[in-house]
XYZ file of C-alpha atoms in Angstrom:
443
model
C 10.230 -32.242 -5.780
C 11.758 -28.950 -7.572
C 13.376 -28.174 -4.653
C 16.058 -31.143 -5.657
C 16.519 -28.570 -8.885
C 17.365 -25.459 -6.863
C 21.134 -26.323 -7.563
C 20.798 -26.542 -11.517
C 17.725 -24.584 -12.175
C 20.191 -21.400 -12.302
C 22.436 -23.146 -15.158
C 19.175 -23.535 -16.697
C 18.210 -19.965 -16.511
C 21.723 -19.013 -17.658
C 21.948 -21.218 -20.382
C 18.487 -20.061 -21.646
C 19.823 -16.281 -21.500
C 22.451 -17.167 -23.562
C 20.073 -18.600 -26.069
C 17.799 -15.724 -25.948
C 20.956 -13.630 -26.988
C 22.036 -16.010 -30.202
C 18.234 -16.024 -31.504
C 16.804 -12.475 -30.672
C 19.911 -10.820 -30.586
C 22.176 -8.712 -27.810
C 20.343 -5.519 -27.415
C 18.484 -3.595 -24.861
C 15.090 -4.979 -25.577
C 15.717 -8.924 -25.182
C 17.590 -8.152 -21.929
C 14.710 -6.796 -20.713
C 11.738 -9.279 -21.834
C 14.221 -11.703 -20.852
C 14.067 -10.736 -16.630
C 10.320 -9.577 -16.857
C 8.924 -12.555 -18.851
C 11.008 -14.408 -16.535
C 10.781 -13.005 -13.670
C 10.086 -16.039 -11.365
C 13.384 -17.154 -11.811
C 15.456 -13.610 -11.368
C 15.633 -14.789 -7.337
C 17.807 -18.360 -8.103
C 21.063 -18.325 -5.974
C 23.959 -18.828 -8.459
C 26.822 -18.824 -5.585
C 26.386 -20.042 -1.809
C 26.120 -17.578 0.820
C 30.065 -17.740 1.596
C 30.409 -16.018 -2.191
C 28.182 -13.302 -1.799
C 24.665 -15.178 -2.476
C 25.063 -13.791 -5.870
C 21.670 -14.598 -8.154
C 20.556 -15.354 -11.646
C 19.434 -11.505 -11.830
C 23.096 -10.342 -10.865
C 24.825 -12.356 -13.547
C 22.340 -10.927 -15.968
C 22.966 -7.494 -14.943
C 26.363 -7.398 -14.902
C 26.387 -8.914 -18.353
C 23.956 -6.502 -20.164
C 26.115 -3.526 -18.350
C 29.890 -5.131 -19.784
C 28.049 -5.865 -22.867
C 25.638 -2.915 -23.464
C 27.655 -0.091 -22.043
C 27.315 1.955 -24.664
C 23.873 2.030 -24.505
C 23.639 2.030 -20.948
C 25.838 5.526 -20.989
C 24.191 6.904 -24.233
C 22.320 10.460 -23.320
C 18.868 10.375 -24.865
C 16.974 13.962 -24.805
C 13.888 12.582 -24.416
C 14.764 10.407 -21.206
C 14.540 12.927 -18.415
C 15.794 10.992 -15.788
C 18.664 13.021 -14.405
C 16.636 13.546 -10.977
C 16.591 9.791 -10.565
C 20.005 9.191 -11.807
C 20.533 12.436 -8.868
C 18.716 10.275 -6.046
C 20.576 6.644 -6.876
C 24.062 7.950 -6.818
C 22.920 9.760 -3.392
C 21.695 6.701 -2.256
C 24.729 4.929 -3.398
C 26.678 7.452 -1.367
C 24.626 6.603 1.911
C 24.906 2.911 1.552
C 28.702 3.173 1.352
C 29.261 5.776 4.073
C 26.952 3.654 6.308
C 28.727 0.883 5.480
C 32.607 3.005 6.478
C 30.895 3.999 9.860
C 29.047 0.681 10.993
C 30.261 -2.236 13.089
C 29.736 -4.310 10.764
C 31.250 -3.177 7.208
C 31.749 -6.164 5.505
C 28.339 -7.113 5.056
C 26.988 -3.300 3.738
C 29.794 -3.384 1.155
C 28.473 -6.450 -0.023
C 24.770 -5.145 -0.259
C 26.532 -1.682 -1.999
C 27.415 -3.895 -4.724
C 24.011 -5.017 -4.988
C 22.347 -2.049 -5.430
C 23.785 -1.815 -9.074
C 21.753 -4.339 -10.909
C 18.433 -2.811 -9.833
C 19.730 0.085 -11.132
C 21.359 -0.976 -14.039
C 17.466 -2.760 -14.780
C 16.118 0.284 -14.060
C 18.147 3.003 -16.323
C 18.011 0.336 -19.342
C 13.951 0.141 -18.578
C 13.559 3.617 -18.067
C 15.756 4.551 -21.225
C 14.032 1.871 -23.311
C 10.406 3.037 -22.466
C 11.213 6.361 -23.709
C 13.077 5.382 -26.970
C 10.520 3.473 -27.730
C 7.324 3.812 -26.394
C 5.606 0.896 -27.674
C 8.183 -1.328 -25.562
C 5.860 0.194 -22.693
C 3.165 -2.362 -23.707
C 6.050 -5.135 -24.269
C 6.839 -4.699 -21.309
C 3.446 -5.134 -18.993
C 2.820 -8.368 -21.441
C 6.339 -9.623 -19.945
C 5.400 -8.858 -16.983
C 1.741 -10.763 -17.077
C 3.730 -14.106 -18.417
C 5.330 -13.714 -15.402
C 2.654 -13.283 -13.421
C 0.720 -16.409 -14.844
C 3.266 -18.478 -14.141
C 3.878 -17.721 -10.671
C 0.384 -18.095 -9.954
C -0.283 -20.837 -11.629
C 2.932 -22.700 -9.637
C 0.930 -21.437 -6.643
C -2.531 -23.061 -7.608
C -0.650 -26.255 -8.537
C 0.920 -26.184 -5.014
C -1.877 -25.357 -2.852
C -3.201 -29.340 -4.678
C -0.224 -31.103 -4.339
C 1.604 -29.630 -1.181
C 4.245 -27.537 -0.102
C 6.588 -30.427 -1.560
C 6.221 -28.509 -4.964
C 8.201 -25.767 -4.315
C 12.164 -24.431 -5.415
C 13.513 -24.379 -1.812
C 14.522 -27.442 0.257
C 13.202 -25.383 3.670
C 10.569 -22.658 3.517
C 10.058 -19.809 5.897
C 8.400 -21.017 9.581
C 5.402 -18.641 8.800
C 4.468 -21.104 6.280
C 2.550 -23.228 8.909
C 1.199 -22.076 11.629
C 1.420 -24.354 14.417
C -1.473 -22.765 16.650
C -3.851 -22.445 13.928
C -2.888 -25.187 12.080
C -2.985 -23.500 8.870
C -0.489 -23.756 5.492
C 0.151 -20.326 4.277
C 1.409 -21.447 0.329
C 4.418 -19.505 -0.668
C 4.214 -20.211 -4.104
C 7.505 -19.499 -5.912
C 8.469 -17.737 -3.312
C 10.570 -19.072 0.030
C 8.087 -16.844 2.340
C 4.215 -16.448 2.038
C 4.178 -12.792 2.581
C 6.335 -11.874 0.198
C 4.032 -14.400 -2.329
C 0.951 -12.498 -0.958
C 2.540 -8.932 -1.763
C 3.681 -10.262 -5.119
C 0.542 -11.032 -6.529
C -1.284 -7.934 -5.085
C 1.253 -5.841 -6.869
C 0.611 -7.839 -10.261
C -2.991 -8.379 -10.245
C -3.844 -4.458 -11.486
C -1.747 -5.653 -14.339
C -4.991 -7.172 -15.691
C -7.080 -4.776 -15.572
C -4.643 -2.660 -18.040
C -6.046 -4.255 -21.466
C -5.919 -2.347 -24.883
C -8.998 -1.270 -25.794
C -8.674 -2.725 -29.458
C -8.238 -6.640 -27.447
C -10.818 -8.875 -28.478
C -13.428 -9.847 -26.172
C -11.467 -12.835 -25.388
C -8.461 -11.329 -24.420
C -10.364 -9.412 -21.839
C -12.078 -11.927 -20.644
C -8.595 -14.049 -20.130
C -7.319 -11.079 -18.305
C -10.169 -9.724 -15.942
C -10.083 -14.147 -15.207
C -6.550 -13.796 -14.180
C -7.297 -10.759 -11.972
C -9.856 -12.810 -9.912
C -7.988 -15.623 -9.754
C -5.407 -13.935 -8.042
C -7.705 -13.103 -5.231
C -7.239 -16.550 -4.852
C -4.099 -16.678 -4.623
C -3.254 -13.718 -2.154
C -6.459 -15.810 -0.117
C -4.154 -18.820 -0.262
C -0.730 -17.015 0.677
C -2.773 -15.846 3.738
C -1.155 -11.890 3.470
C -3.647 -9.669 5.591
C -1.271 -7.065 5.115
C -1.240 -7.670 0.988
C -4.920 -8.427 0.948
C -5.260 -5.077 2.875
C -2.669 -3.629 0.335
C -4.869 -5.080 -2.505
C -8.367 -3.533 -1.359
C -6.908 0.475 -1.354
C -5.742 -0.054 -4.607
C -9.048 -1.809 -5.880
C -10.603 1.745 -3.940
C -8.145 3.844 -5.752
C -9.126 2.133 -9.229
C -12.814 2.804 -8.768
C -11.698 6.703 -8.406
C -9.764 6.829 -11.008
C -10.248 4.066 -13.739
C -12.603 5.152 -17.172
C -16.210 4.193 -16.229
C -16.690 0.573 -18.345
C -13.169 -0.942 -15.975
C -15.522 0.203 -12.646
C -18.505 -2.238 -14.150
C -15.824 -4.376 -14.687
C -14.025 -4.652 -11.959
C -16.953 -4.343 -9.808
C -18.065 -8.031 -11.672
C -14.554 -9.256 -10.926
C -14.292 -7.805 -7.173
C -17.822 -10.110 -6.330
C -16.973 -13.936 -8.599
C -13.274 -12.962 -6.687
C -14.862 -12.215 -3.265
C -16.926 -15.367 -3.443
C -13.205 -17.199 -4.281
C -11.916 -15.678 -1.597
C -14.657 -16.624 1.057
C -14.527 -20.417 -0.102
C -10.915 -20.407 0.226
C -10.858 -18.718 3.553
C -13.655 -21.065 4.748
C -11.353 -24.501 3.023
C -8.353 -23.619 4.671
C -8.488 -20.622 7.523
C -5.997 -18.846 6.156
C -7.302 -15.694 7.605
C -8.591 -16.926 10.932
C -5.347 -15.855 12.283
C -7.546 -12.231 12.998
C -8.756 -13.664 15.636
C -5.201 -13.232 17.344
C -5.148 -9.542 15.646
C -4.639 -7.602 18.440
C -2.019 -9.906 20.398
C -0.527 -9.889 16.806
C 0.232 -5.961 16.492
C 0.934 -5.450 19.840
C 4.064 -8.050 18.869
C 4.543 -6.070 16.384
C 4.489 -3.220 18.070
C 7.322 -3.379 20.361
C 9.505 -4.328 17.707
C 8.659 -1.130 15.936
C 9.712 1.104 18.763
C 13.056 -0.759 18.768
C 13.879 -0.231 15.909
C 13.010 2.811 16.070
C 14.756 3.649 18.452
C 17.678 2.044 16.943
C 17.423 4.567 13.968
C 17.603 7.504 16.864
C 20.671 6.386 17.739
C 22.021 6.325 14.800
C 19.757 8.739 12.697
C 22.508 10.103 10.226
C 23.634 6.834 7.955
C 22.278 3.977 10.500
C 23.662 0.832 11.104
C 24.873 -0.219 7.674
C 23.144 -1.743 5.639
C 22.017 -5.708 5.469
C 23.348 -5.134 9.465
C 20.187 -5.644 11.263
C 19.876 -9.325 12.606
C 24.293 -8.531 13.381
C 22.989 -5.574 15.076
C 20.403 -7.389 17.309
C 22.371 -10.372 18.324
C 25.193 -7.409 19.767
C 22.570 -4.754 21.262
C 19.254 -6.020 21.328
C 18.872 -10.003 21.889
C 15.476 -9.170 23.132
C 14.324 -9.333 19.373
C 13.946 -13.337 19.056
C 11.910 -16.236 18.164
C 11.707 -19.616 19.460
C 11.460 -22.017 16.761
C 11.884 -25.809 17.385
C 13.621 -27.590 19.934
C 14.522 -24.242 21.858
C 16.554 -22.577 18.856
C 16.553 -19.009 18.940
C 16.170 -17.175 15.850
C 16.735 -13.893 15.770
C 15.517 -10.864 13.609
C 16.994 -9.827 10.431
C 14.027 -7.024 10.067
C 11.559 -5.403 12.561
C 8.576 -6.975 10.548
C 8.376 -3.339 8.956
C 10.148 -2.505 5.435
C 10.222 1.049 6.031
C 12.147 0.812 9.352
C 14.425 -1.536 8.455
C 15.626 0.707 6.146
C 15.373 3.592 8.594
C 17.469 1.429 10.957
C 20.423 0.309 8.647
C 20.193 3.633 6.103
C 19.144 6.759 8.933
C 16.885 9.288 8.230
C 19.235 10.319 5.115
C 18.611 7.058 2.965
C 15.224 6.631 4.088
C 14.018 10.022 2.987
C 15.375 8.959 -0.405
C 14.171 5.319 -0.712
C 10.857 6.954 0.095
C 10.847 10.188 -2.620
C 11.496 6.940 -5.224
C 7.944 5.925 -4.299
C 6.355 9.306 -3.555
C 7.497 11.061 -6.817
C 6.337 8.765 -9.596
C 3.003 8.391 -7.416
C 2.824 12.051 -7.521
C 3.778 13.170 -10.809
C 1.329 10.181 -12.369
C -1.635 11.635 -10.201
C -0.897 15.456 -11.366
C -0.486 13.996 -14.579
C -4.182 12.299 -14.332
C -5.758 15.305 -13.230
C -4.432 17.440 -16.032
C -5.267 15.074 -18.874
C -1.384 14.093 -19.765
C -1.873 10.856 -19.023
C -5.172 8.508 -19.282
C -6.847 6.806 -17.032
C -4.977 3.442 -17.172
C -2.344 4.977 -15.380
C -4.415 4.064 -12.372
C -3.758 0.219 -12.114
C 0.268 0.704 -12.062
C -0.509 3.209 -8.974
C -2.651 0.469 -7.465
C -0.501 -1.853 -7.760
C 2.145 0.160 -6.577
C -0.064 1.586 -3.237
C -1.099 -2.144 -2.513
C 2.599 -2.994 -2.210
C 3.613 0.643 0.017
C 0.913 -0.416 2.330
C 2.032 -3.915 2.740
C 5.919 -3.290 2.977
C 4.623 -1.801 6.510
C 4.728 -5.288 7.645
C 7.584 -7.055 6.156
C 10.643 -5.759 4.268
C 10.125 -7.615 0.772
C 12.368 -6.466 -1.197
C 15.052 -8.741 -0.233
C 13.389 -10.913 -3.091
C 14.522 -9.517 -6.596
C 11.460 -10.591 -7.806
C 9.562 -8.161 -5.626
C 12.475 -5.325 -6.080
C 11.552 -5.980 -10.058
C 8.218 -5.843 -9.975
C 8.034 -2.199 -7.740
C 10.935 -0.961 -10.291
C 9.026 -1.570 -13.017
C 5.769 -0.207 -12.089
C 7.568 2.998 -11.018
C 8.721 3.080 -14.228
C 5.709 2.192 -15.929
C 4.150 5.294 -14.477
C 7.349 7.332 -15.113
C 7.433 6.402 -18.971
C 3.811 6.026 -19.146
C 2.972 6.712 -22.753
C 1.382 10.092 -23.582
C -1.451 10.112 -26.471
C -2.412 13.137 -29.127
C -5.920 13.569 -30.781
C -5.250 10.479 -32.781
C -4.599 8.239 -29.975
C -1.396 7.489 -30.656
C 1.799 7.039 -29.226
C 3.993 9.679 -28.790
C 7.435 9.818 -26.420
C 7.175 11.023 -22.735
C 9.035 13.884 -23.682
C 9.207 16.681 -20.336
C 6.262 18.403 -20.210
């Protein structure tokens, strides 16, 4: 069905872009509502493999950057981002140098270049946020369009089958041939990464202005439960497990009247959840939970000990399924008639990059999570910010603990979304007496 459109659906995307420029203008702000209100369609391939497997969300990029340079390089006082600025050009540095000391250089060159429109996305956010800090709520509106959409292309699916998707071939983990299960994807070409998506987006929801009309809550606390559903459907332990600490972390930390609420949602969503689960088995696959991690397992202590021989700046990025075929052709799976696939990640974000950055660029990749975690916790406690800082956290916690299975971030759309609630938190808006909104100056 739309996966006949995969081929034109980035012209599309383009060609909208280009009308989003003539009508609301080339600046900052419609770049940015542009990817996040769009976001299901950042991930579209605009050139084959053999030309880089460039996307819709590279073109963009690289556009707004030619086009917006000045704005991109402008020095705003009340943007202190210099640390993070600090940490990308380091991790810039790593990628490169692992890619001048691996086997295979060609291919971490390629991902070097691809590390600039994330941060290109991010500085413009980032910048934006604290220029103007009502774009902050612009932004988490963009970002719930978004959402909608991708769930509601998952809802549609899970009626009309897997035929209703953007990709001609979907990941194998989307059926499961011993359990005889469909794992829906969504918009996505692999289930996880669908299931770690919408655990990441759902605390969206439960950030509403208090001035909304009882409507608009309602809509939003619907959307929230619904997309219990829809990590149910995707069939994500890991995201569902993802989903539940952040839910935990929300009761802890969210103003009193979102507990009540949320409490509601958690029990019409749990109820979803256990008819779904009971329609389609999507989780039975626990029963096969401890053959499952002991799988897993092994892996993990190859890799790791992949990233102990080569602790300093790894393997080179985007080099790990290159790396395998030449050292460790242990790491397969059979797929049908006999072919042998073999592993492009260790079924664990965190060592992938271990494995293909070293110690070096992990230790950074992981103070880009820890630090805005950290400094919008501190922040909590002391009364800078209030408590609705708590659902970007969640959402950011439900995706930490579910990158521990799969590395996800492959997909721009999931790179996007965990940029932008690290920035959300970064930039989150800071209120006087009057309750209104003042810039995130350094405090």
């Amino acid at each position: 069905m739309l996966d006949k459109l995969i081929y034109i659906l980035p012209g599309i995307v383009l060609l909208l872009f280009a009308v989003n420029i003539f009508y609301k203008g080339n600046n900052v702000q419609s770049y940015l509502l542009f990817v996040l209100t769009l976001l299901p369609l950042m991930d579209l391939k605009v050139t084959n493999e053999a030309w880089g497997g460039f996307k819709v969300f590279d073109v963009i990029c690289l556009y707004s950057l030619v086009f917006l340079l000045k704005e991109f390089t402008v020095i705003n006082h009340y943007n202190p981002n210099g640390f993070y600025f600090f940490l990308f050009v380091l991790f810039a540095a790593i990628v490169l140098l692992g890619g001048l000391a691996s086997e295979f250089p060609s291919r971490a060159y390629l991902n070097f270049f691809k590390v600039l429109p994330i941060f290109v996305f991010a500085r413009f956010f980032l910048t934006e946020c604290y220029k103007d800090p009502t774009f902050h709520k612009k932004a988490v509106n963009g970002l719930k369009i978004a959402y909608v959409g991708a769930l509601s292309f998952l809802l549609i699916q899970s009626v009309v089958g897997l035929r209703f998707t953007f990709y001609p071939q979907l990941s194998p983990n989307t059926i499961d041939p011993i359990f005889k299960i469909i794992r829906y994807p969504g918009v996505f070409y692999d289930s996880q990464a669908s299931g770690q998506y919408l655990a990441l987006g759902s605390f969206l929801f439960l950030y509403v202005d208090k001035a909304a009309s009882r409507k608009v809550h309602l809509l939003n606390y619907l959307v929230f439960v619904l997309a219990i559903a829809g990590i149910s459907l995707a069939g994500s332990r890991a995201a569902f497990g993802g989903f539940a600490l952040g839910l935990i972390m929300v009761f802890f930390m969210a103003a009193r009247q979102y507990r009540v609420y949320g409490l509601v949602a958690v029990v019409v969503g749990y109820l979803i959840f256990s008819f779904v689960s009971l329609q389609t088995g999507v989780f039975d696959r626990t029963k096969n939970l401890s053959e499952d991690f002991l799988f897993r397992q092994s892996i993990w202590k190859e890799a790791f000990e992949i990233s102990k021989k080569h602790p300093l700046l790894g393997i080179g990025s985007g080099n790990y399924q290159n790396y395998v075929i030449r050292h460790a052709q242990g790491q397969y799976l059979e797929v049908e008639n006999g072919q042998l696939v073999y592993f492009d990640q260790p079924e664990n974000g965190y060592l992938k990059i271990m494995s293909e950055l070293g110690f070096i660029g992990f230790g950074i990749f992981v103070l880009f999570l820890i630090i805005p975690f950290l400094k919008g916790f501190i922040y909590y406690i002391k009364g800078i910010y209030n408590n609705n800082v708590a659902f970007f956290m969640a959402g950011l916690i439900s995706w930490a603990i579910a990158f521990n299975t799969v590395y996800s971030i492959y997909d721009y759309r999931i790179l996007i979304m965990v940029v932008s609630m690290i920035v959300l938190i970064v930039s989150y808006p800071v209120y006087d007496d009057e309750a209104e909104l003042i810039p995130n100056k350094e405090i």
